[in-house]
């Protein structure tokens, strides 16, 4: 495993958990997750052997996890932490979102500016980036309300195609398929969701 430590301290010999872990679907199409439990055997930062790691920089973590579980980047976007300390796993997230006014990187005819970004629509398929995880999702509900200051609060519920281990308040990027390519159309914050029982 490898990546950046976001908070806390990771030590050699520490018992760890990987969430969401092994994900399977039952006959009805419901997702089930089994976290992977292991122990930190070694840690490296470039050529330096570490006994403990603190937030900042990239580290490599050697564990007893079977390498076949990592084939094809299957564990990209999964989270490592002490057993019982990791955030919940979500299959549906509620987001507060903001859309860009115009698309970036899309050619338009003449001297006109980039194409305008349309609002999200129900049942639209999106690509949501949460940390290093890219997950497909379908918009199941949209709600817009005005607060007492007149600002519009835009919220959407997104059913994810894969389980994600994340916290409320986490920032996300939202992309839409335009001309057979995923294009960034906005960003948002996770406000809640449907937690998966482990």
PDB file of C-alpha atoms in Angstrom:
ATOM      1  CA  UNK A   1       0.000   0.000   0.000  1.00  0.00           C
ATOM      2  CA  UNK A   2       1.088   3.579  -0.353  1.00  0.00           C
ATOM      3  CA  UNK A   3      -0.101   7.154  -0.240  1.00  0.00           C
ATOM      4  CA  UNK A   4      -0.240  10.186   2.028  1.00  0.00           C
ATOM      5  CA  UNK A   5      -1.046  10.095   5.715  1.00  0.00           C
ATOM      6  CA  UNK A   6      -3.845  12.602   6.415  1.00  0.00           C
ATOM      7  CA  UNK A   7      -3.911  12.506  10.222  1.00  0.00           C
ATOM      8  CA  UNK A   8      -2.510  10.599  13.164  1.00  0.00           C
ATOM      9  CA  UNK A   9       0.600   8.419  13.351  1.00  0.00           C
ATOM     10  CA  UNK A  10       1.250   5.086  11.625  1.00  0.00           C
ATOM     11  CA  UNK A  11       3.797   2.744  13.244  1.00  0.00           C
ATOM     12  CA  UNK A  12       5.531  -0.464  12.248  1.00  0.00           C
ATOM     13  CA  UNK A  13       3.760  -3.387  13.964  1.00  0.00           C
ATOM     14  CA  UNK A  14       0.427  -1.534  14.179  1.00  0.00           C
ATOM     15  CA  UNK A  15      -2.823  -3.430  13.488  1.00  0.00           C
ATOM     16  CA  UNK A  16      -4.590  -1.769  10.554  1.00  0.00           C
ATOM     17  CA  UNK A  17      -7.827  -1.979   8.599  1.00  0.00           C
ATOM     18  CA  UNK A  18      -8.452  -1.232   4.905  1.00  0.00           C
ATOM     19  CA  UNK A  19     -11.903   0.118   4.021  1.00  0.00           C
ATOM     20  CA  UNK A  20     -14.081  -0.498   2.034  1.00  0.00           C
ATOM     21  CA  UNK A  21     -11.936  -3.622   1.500  1.00  0.00           C
ATOM     22  CA  UNK A  22     -13.305  -6.578  -0.466  1.00  0.00           C
ATOM     23  CA  UNK A  23     -16.508  -5.512  -2.230  1.00  0.00           C
ATOM     24  CA  UNK A  24     -19.048  -7.992  -3.614  1.00  0.00           C
ATOM     25  CA  UNK A  25     -22.612  -7.860  -4.996  1.00  0.00           C
ATOM     26  CA  UNK A  26     -25.406 -10.233  -4.024  1.00  0.00           C
ATOM     27  CA  UNK A  27     -28.120 -11.642  -6.332  1.00  0.00           C
ATOM     28  CA  UNK A  28     -30.241  -8.459  -5.943  1.00  0.00           C
ATOM     29  CA  UNK A  29     -27.284  -6.223  -6.872  1.00  0.00           C
ATOM     30  CA  UNK A  30     -26.681  -4.896  -3.345  1.00  0.00           C
ATOM     31  CA  UNK A  31     -23.070  -4.102  -2.408  1.00  0.00           C
ATOM     32  CA  UNK A  32     -21.401  -5.836   0.546  1.00  0.00           C
ATOM     33  CA  UNK A  33     -18.006  -4.853   1.972  1.00  0.00           C
ATOM     34  CA  UNK A  34     -15.598  -6.804   4.151  1.00  0.00           C
ATOM     35  CA  UNK A  35     -12.753  -4.635   5.513  1.00  0.00           C
ATOM     36  CA  UNK A  36      -9.266  -6.137   5.162  1.00  0.00           C
ATOM     37  CA  UNK A  37      -7.340  -6.429   8.432  1.00  0.00           C
ATOM     38  CA  UNK A  38      -3.557  -6.682   8.554  1.00  0.00           C
ATOM     39  CA  UNK A  39      -0.386  -5.448  10.284  1.00  0.00           C
ATOM     40  CA  UNK A  40       2.204  -2.892   9.174  1.00  0.00           C
ATOM     41  CA  UNK A  41       5.455  -4.771   8.522  1.00  0.00           C
ATOM     42  CA  UNK A  42       7.592  -2.036   6.916  1.00  0.00           C
ATOM     43  CA  UNK A  43       7.351   1.598   5.882  1.00  0.00           C
ATOM     44  CA  UNK A  44       9.440   3.555   3.401  1.00  0.00           C
ATOM     45  CA  UNK A  45       9.713   7.157   2.230  1.00  0.00           C
ATOM     46  CA  UNK A  46      11.870   7.152  -0.923  1.00  0.00           C
ATOM     47  CA  UNK A  47      14.965   5.170   0.222  1.00  0.00           C
ATOM     48  CA  UNK A  48      14.445   5.771   3.951  1.00  0.00           C
ATOM     49  CA  UNK A  49      13.251   2.962   6.203  1.00  0.00           C
ATOM     50  CA  UNK A  50      10.688   4.352   8.681  1.00  0.00           C
ATOM     51  CA  UNK A  51       9.566   3.181  12.130  1.00  0.00           C
ATOM     52  CA  UNK A  52       6.647   5.620  12.217  1.00  0.00           C
ATOM     53  CA  UNK A  53       5.045   8.120   9.834  1.00  0.00           C
ATOM     54  CA  UNK A  54       3.288  11.450  10.399  1.00  0.00           C
ATOM     55  CA  UNK A  55       1.146  13.509   7.954  1.00  0.00           C
ATOM     56  CA  UNK A  56       2.926  14.971   4.921  1.00  0.00           C
ATOM     57  CA  UNK A  57       4.661  13.374   1.946  1.00  0.00           C
ATOM     58  CA  UNK A  58       4.226   9.961   0.371  1.00  0.00           C
ATOM     59  CA  UNK A  59       4.940   6.689   2.147  1.00  0.00           C
ATOM     60  CA  UNK A  60       4.976   3.050   1.121  1.00  0.00           C
ATOM     61  CA  UNK A  61       3.467   0.599   3.615  1.00  0.00           C
ATOM     62  CA  UNK A  62       4.393  -3.082   3.577  1.00  0.00           C
ATOM     63  CA  UNK A  63       1.628  -5.363   4.918  1.00  0.00           C
ATOM     64  CA  UNK A  64       0.618  -9.038   4.959  1.00  0.00           C
ATOM     65  CA  UNK A  65      -2.226  -8.372   2.491  1.00  0.00           C
ATOM     66  CA  UNK A  66      -2.351 -10.889  -0.362  1.00  0.00           C
ATOM     67  CA  UNK A  67      -1.012  -9.148  -3.517  1.00  0.00           C
ATOM     68  CA  UNK A  68      -3.788 -10.696  -5.653  1.00  0.00           C
ATOM     69  CA  UNK A  69      -6.248  -8.331  -3.896  1.00  0.00           C
ATOM     70  CA  UNK A  70      -4.346  -5.378  -5.409  1.00  0.00           C
ATOM     71  CA  UNK A  71      -4.364  -6.556  -9.045  1.00  0.00           C
ATOM     72  CA  UNK A  72      -5.628  -3.932 -11.496  1.00  0.00           C
ATOM     73  CA  UNK A  73      -5.475  -1.118  -8.926  1.00  0.00           C
ATOM     74  CA  UNK A  74      -8.490  -2.602  -7.113  1.00  0.00           C
ATOM     75  CA  UNK A  75      -7.541  -0.921  -3.831  1.00  0.00           C
ATOM     76  CA  UNK A  76      -6.974   2.584  -5.248  1.00  0.00           C
ATOM     77  CA  UNK A  77      -8.972   5.054  -3.174  1.00  0.00           C
ATOM     78  CA  UNK A  78      -9.329   2.694  -0.212  1.00  0.00           C
ATOM     79  CA  UNK A  79      -8.362   4.034   3.219  1.00  0.00           C
ATOM     80  CA  UNK A  80      -5.932   2.566   5.778  1.00  0.00           C
ATOM     81  CA  UNK A  81      -6.188   3.274   9.503  1.00  0.00           C
ATOM     82  CA  UNK A  82      -6.260   1.791  12.977  1.00  0.00           C
ATOM     83  CA  UNK A  83      -9.022  -0.767  13.479  1.00  0.00           C
ATOM     84  CA  UNK A  84     -12.263   0.977  14.413  1.00  0.00           C
ATOM     85  CA  UNK A  85     -10.950   4.500  13.696  1.00  0.00           C
ATOM     86  CA  UNK A  86     -11.905   4.803  10.019  1.00  0.00           C
ATOM     87  CA  UNK A  87     -14.903   6.745   8.682  1.00  0.00           C
ATOM     88  CA  UNK A  88     -18.072   4.928   7.573  1.00  0.00           C
ATOM     89  CA  UNK A  89     -18.598   3.364   4.141  1.00  0.00           C
ATOM     90  CA  UNK A  90     -21.220   4.998   1.914  1.00  0.00           C
ATOM     91  CA  UNK A  91     -23.138   3.744  -1.123  1.00  0.00           C
ATOM     92  CA  UNK A  92     -25.272   6.904  -1.422  1.00  0.00           C
ATOM     93  CA  UNK A  93     -23.996  10.403  -0.676  1.00  0.00           C
ATOM     94  CA  UNK A  94     -25.792  13.700  -0.277  1.00  0.00           C
ATOM     95  CA  UNK A  95     -23.696  16.560  -1.625  1.00  0.00           C
ATOM     96  CA  UNK A  96     -23.889  20.334  -1.561  1.00  0.00           C
ATOM     97  CA  UNK A  97     -22.573  21.296  -4.986  1.00  0.00           C
ATOM     98  CA  UNK A  98     -21.424  24.267  -7.059  1.00  0.00           C
ATOM     99  CA  UNK A  99     -21.223  24.156 -10.853  1.00  0.00           C
ATOM    100  CA  UNK A 100     -18.778  26.087 -12.995  1.00  0.00           C
ATOM    101  CA  UNK A 101     -20.251  28.706 -15.325  1.00  0.00           C
ATOM    102  CA  UNK A 102     -18.448  27.407 -18.412  1.00  0.00           C
ATOM    103  CA  UNK A 103     -16.739  24.182 -19.477  1.00  0.00           C
ATOM    104  CA  UNK A 104     -12.958  24.023 -19.525  1.00  0.00           C
ATOM    105  CA  UNK A 105     -10.988  22.355 -22.327  1.00  0.00           C
ATOM    106  CA  UNK A 106     -13.893  21.967 -24.768  1.00  0.00           C
ATOM    107  CA  UNK A 107     -13.581  23.486 -28.250  1.00  0.00           C
ATOM    108  CA  UNK A 108     -16.318  25.856 -29.318  1.00  0.00           C
ATOM    109  CA  UNK A 109     -17.071  27.375 -32.702  1.00  0.00           C
ATOM    110  CA  UNK A 110     -15.918  30.926 -33.459  1.00  0.00           C
ATOM    111  CA  UNK A 111     -14.769  33.336 -30.772  1.00  0.00           C
ATOM    112  CA  UNK A 112     -17.458  32.332 -28.278  1.00  0.00           C
ATOM    113  CA  UNK A 113     -16.457  31.390 -24.749  1.00  0.00           C
ATOM    114  CA  UNK A 114     -16.674  27.812 -23.482  1.00  0.00           C
ATOM    115  CA  UNK A 115     -20.014  26.037 -23.473  1.00  0.00           C
ATOM    116  CA  UNK A 116     -22.342  26.777 -20.561  1.00  0.00           C
ATOM    117  CA  UNK A 117     -22.644  24.110 -17.854  1.00  0.00           C
ATOM    118  CA  UNK A 118     -26.227  22.867 -17.501  1.00  0.00           C
ATOM    119  CA  UNK A 119     -27.654  22.092 -14.066  1.00  0.00           C
ATOM    120  CA  UNK A 120     -27.672  18.506 -12.806  1.00  0.00           C
ATOM    121  CA  UNK A 121     -30.716  16.450 -13.727  1.00  0.00           C
ATOM    122  CA  UNK A 122     -32.370  13.461 -12.065  1.00  0.00           C
ATOM    123  CA  UNK A 123     -31.016  10.050 -13.246  1.00  0.00           C
ATOM    124  CA  UNK A 124     -27.953  11.724 -14.826  1.00  0.00           C
ATOM    125  CA  UNK A 125     -24.740   9.669 -14.691  1.00  0.00           C
ATOM    126  CA  UNK A 126     -21.728  11.472 -13.187  1.00  0.00           C
ATOM    127  CA  UNK A 127     -18.141  10.719 -12.236  1.00  0.00           C
ATOM    128  CA  UNK A 128     -17.361  11.700  -8.651  1.00  0.00           C
ATOM    129  CA  UNK A 129     -13.780  12.029  -7.366  1.00  0.00           C
ATOM    130  CA  UNK A 130     -13.454  11.603  -3.602  1.00  0.00           C
ATOM    131  CA  UNK A 131      -9.814  11.741  -2.548  1.00  0.00           C
ATOM    132  CA  UNK A 132      -8.000   9.442  -4.995  1.00  0.00           C
ATOM    133  CA  UNK A 133     -11.123   7.361  -5.738  1.00  0.00           C
ATOM    134  CA  UNK A 134     -13.098   7.856  -8.956  1.00  0.00           C
ATOM    135  CA  UNK A 135     -16.605   6.442  -8.615  1.00  0.00           C
ATOM    136  CA  UNK A 136     -19.506   6.482 -11.029  1.00  0.00           C
ATOM    137  CA  UNK A 137     -22.819   7.680  -9.695  1.00  0.00           C
ATOM    138  CA  UNK A 138     -26.415   8.369 -10.670  1.00  0.00           C
ATOM    139  CA  UNK A 139     -28.297  11.430  -9.401  1.00  0.00           C
ATOM    140  CA  UNK A 140     -31.393  10.217  -7.538  1.00  0.00           C
ATOM    141  CA  UNK A 141     -32.687  13.565  -6.211  1.00  0.00           C
ATOM    142  CA  UNK A 142     -31.997  17.284  -6.522  1.00  0.00           C
ATOM    143  CA  UNK A 143     -33.031  20.070  -4.158  1.00  0.00           C
ATOM    144  CA  UNK A 144     -32.485  23.823  -4.325  1.00  0.00           C
ATOM    145  CA  UNK A 145     -33.378  26.134  -1.440  1.00  0.00           C
ATOM    146  CA  UNK A 146     -32.700  29.792  -0.717  1.00  0.00           C
ATOM    147  CA  UNK A 147     -31.330  30.778   2.655  1.00  0.00           C
ATOM    148  CA  UNK A 148     -32.266  33.978   4.512  1.00  0.00           C
ATOM    149  CA  UNK A 149     -29.434  35.865   2.744  1.00  0.00           C
ATOM    150  CA  UNK A 150     -30.781  34.965  -0.712  1.00  0.00           C
ATOM    151  CA  UNK A 151     -27.990  32.520  -1.601  1.00  0.00           C
ATOM    152  CA  UNK A 152     -29.059  29.271  -3.301  1.00  0.00           C
ATOM    153  CA  UNK A 153     -28.154  26.019  -1.522  1.00  0.00           C
ATOM    154  CA  UNK A 154     -27.936  23.273  -4.194  1.00  0.00           C
ATOM    155  CA  UNK A 155     -27.993  19.674  -2.991  1.00  0.00           C
ATOM    156  CA  UNK A 156     -28.095  16.321  -4.756  1.00  0.00           C
ATOM    157  CA  UNK A 157     -28.255  12.682  -3.724  1.00  0.00           C
ATOM    158  CA  UNK A 158     -25.905  10.445  -5.733  1.00  0.00           C
ATOM    159  CA  UNK A 159     -26.130   6.628  -5.757  1.00  0.00           C
ATOM    160  CA  UNK A 160     -22.557   5.360  -6.177  1.00  0.00           C
ATOM    161  CA  UNK A 161     -21.552   2.368  -8.307  1.00  0.00           C
ATOM    162  CA  UNK A 162     -18.852   1.442  -5.786  1.00  0.00           C
ATOM    163  CA  UNK A 163     -18.628   1.810  -2.028  1.00  0.00           C
ATOM    164  CA  UNK A 164     -16.522   4.665  -0.665  1.00  0.00           C
ATOM    165  CA  UNK A 165     -14.974   5.213   2.772  1.00  0.00           C
ATOM    166  CA  UNK A 166     -15.208   8.936   3.496  1.00  0.00           C
ATOM    167  CA  UNK A 167     -16.199  11.556   6.054  1.00  0.00           C
ATOM    168  CA  UNK A 168     -18.927  14.172   6.063  1.00  0.00           C
ATOM    169  CA  UNK A 169     -17.292  17.459   5.010  1.00  0.00           C
ATOM    170  CA  UNK A 170     -14.955  15.828   2.475  1.00  0.00           C
ATOM    171  CA  UNK A 171     -14.474  17.795  -0.763  1.00  0.00           C
ATOM    172  CA  UNK A 172     -15.353  16.164  -4.091  1.00  0.00           C
ATOM    173  CA  UNK A 173     -14.990  16.903  -7.816  1.00  0.00           C
ATOM    174  CA  UNK A 174     -17.916  16.333 -10.203  1.00  0.00           C
ATOM    175  CA  UNK A 175     -17.482  15.379 -13.887  1.00  0.00           C
ATOM    176  CA  UNK A 176     -19.984  14.836 -16.718  1.00  0.00           C
ATOM    177  CA  UNK A 177     -19.499  12.898 -19.979  1.00  0.00           C
ATOM    178  CA  UNK A 178     -19.333  15.396 -22.851  1.00  0.00           C
ATOM    179  CA  UNK A 179     -18.345  14.247 -26.368  1.00  0.00           C
ATOM    180  CA  UNK A 180     -17.216  10.828 -25.054  1.00  0.00           C
ATOM    181  CA  UNK A 181     -14.878  12.418 -22.460  1.00  0.00           C
ATOM    182  CA  UNK A 182     -15.329  13.096 -18.758  1.00  0.00           C
ATOM    183  CA  UNK A 183     -15.194  16.872 -18.161  1.00  0.00           C
ATOM    184  CA  UNK A 184     -14.980  18.660 -14.820  1.00  0.00           C
ATOM    185  CA  UNK A 185     -18.217  20.599 -14.273  1.00  0.00           C
ATOM    186  CA  UNK A 186     -18.125  21.449 -10.586  1.00  0.00           C
ATOM    187  CA  UNK A 187     -17.201  20.620  -7.017  1.00  0.00           C
ATOM    188  CA  UNK A 188     -18.980  19.936  -3.773  1.00  0.00           C
ATOM    189  CA  UNK A 189     -18.950  18.836  -0.154  1.00  0.00           C
ATOM    190  CA  UNK A 190     -20.362  15.635   1.314  1.00  0.00           C
ATOM    191  CA  UNK A 191     -23.175  16.477   3.748  1.00  0.00           C
ATOM    192  CA  UNK A 192     -24.353  12.960   4.609  1.00  0.00           C
ATOM    193  CA  UNK A 193     -25.479   9.734   3.019  1.00  0.00           C
ATOM    194  CA  UNK A 194     -26.516   6.135   3.418  1.00  0.00           C
ATOM    195  CA  UNK A 195     -24.006   4.235   5.537  1.00  0.00           C
ATOM    196  CA  UNK A 196     -23.281   0.605   4.792  1.00  0.00           C
ATOM    197  CA  UNK A 197     -23.429  -1.933   7.608  1.00  0.00           C
ATOM    198  CA  UNK A 198     -20.188  -3.920   7.937  1.00  0.00           C
TER     199      UNK A 198
END
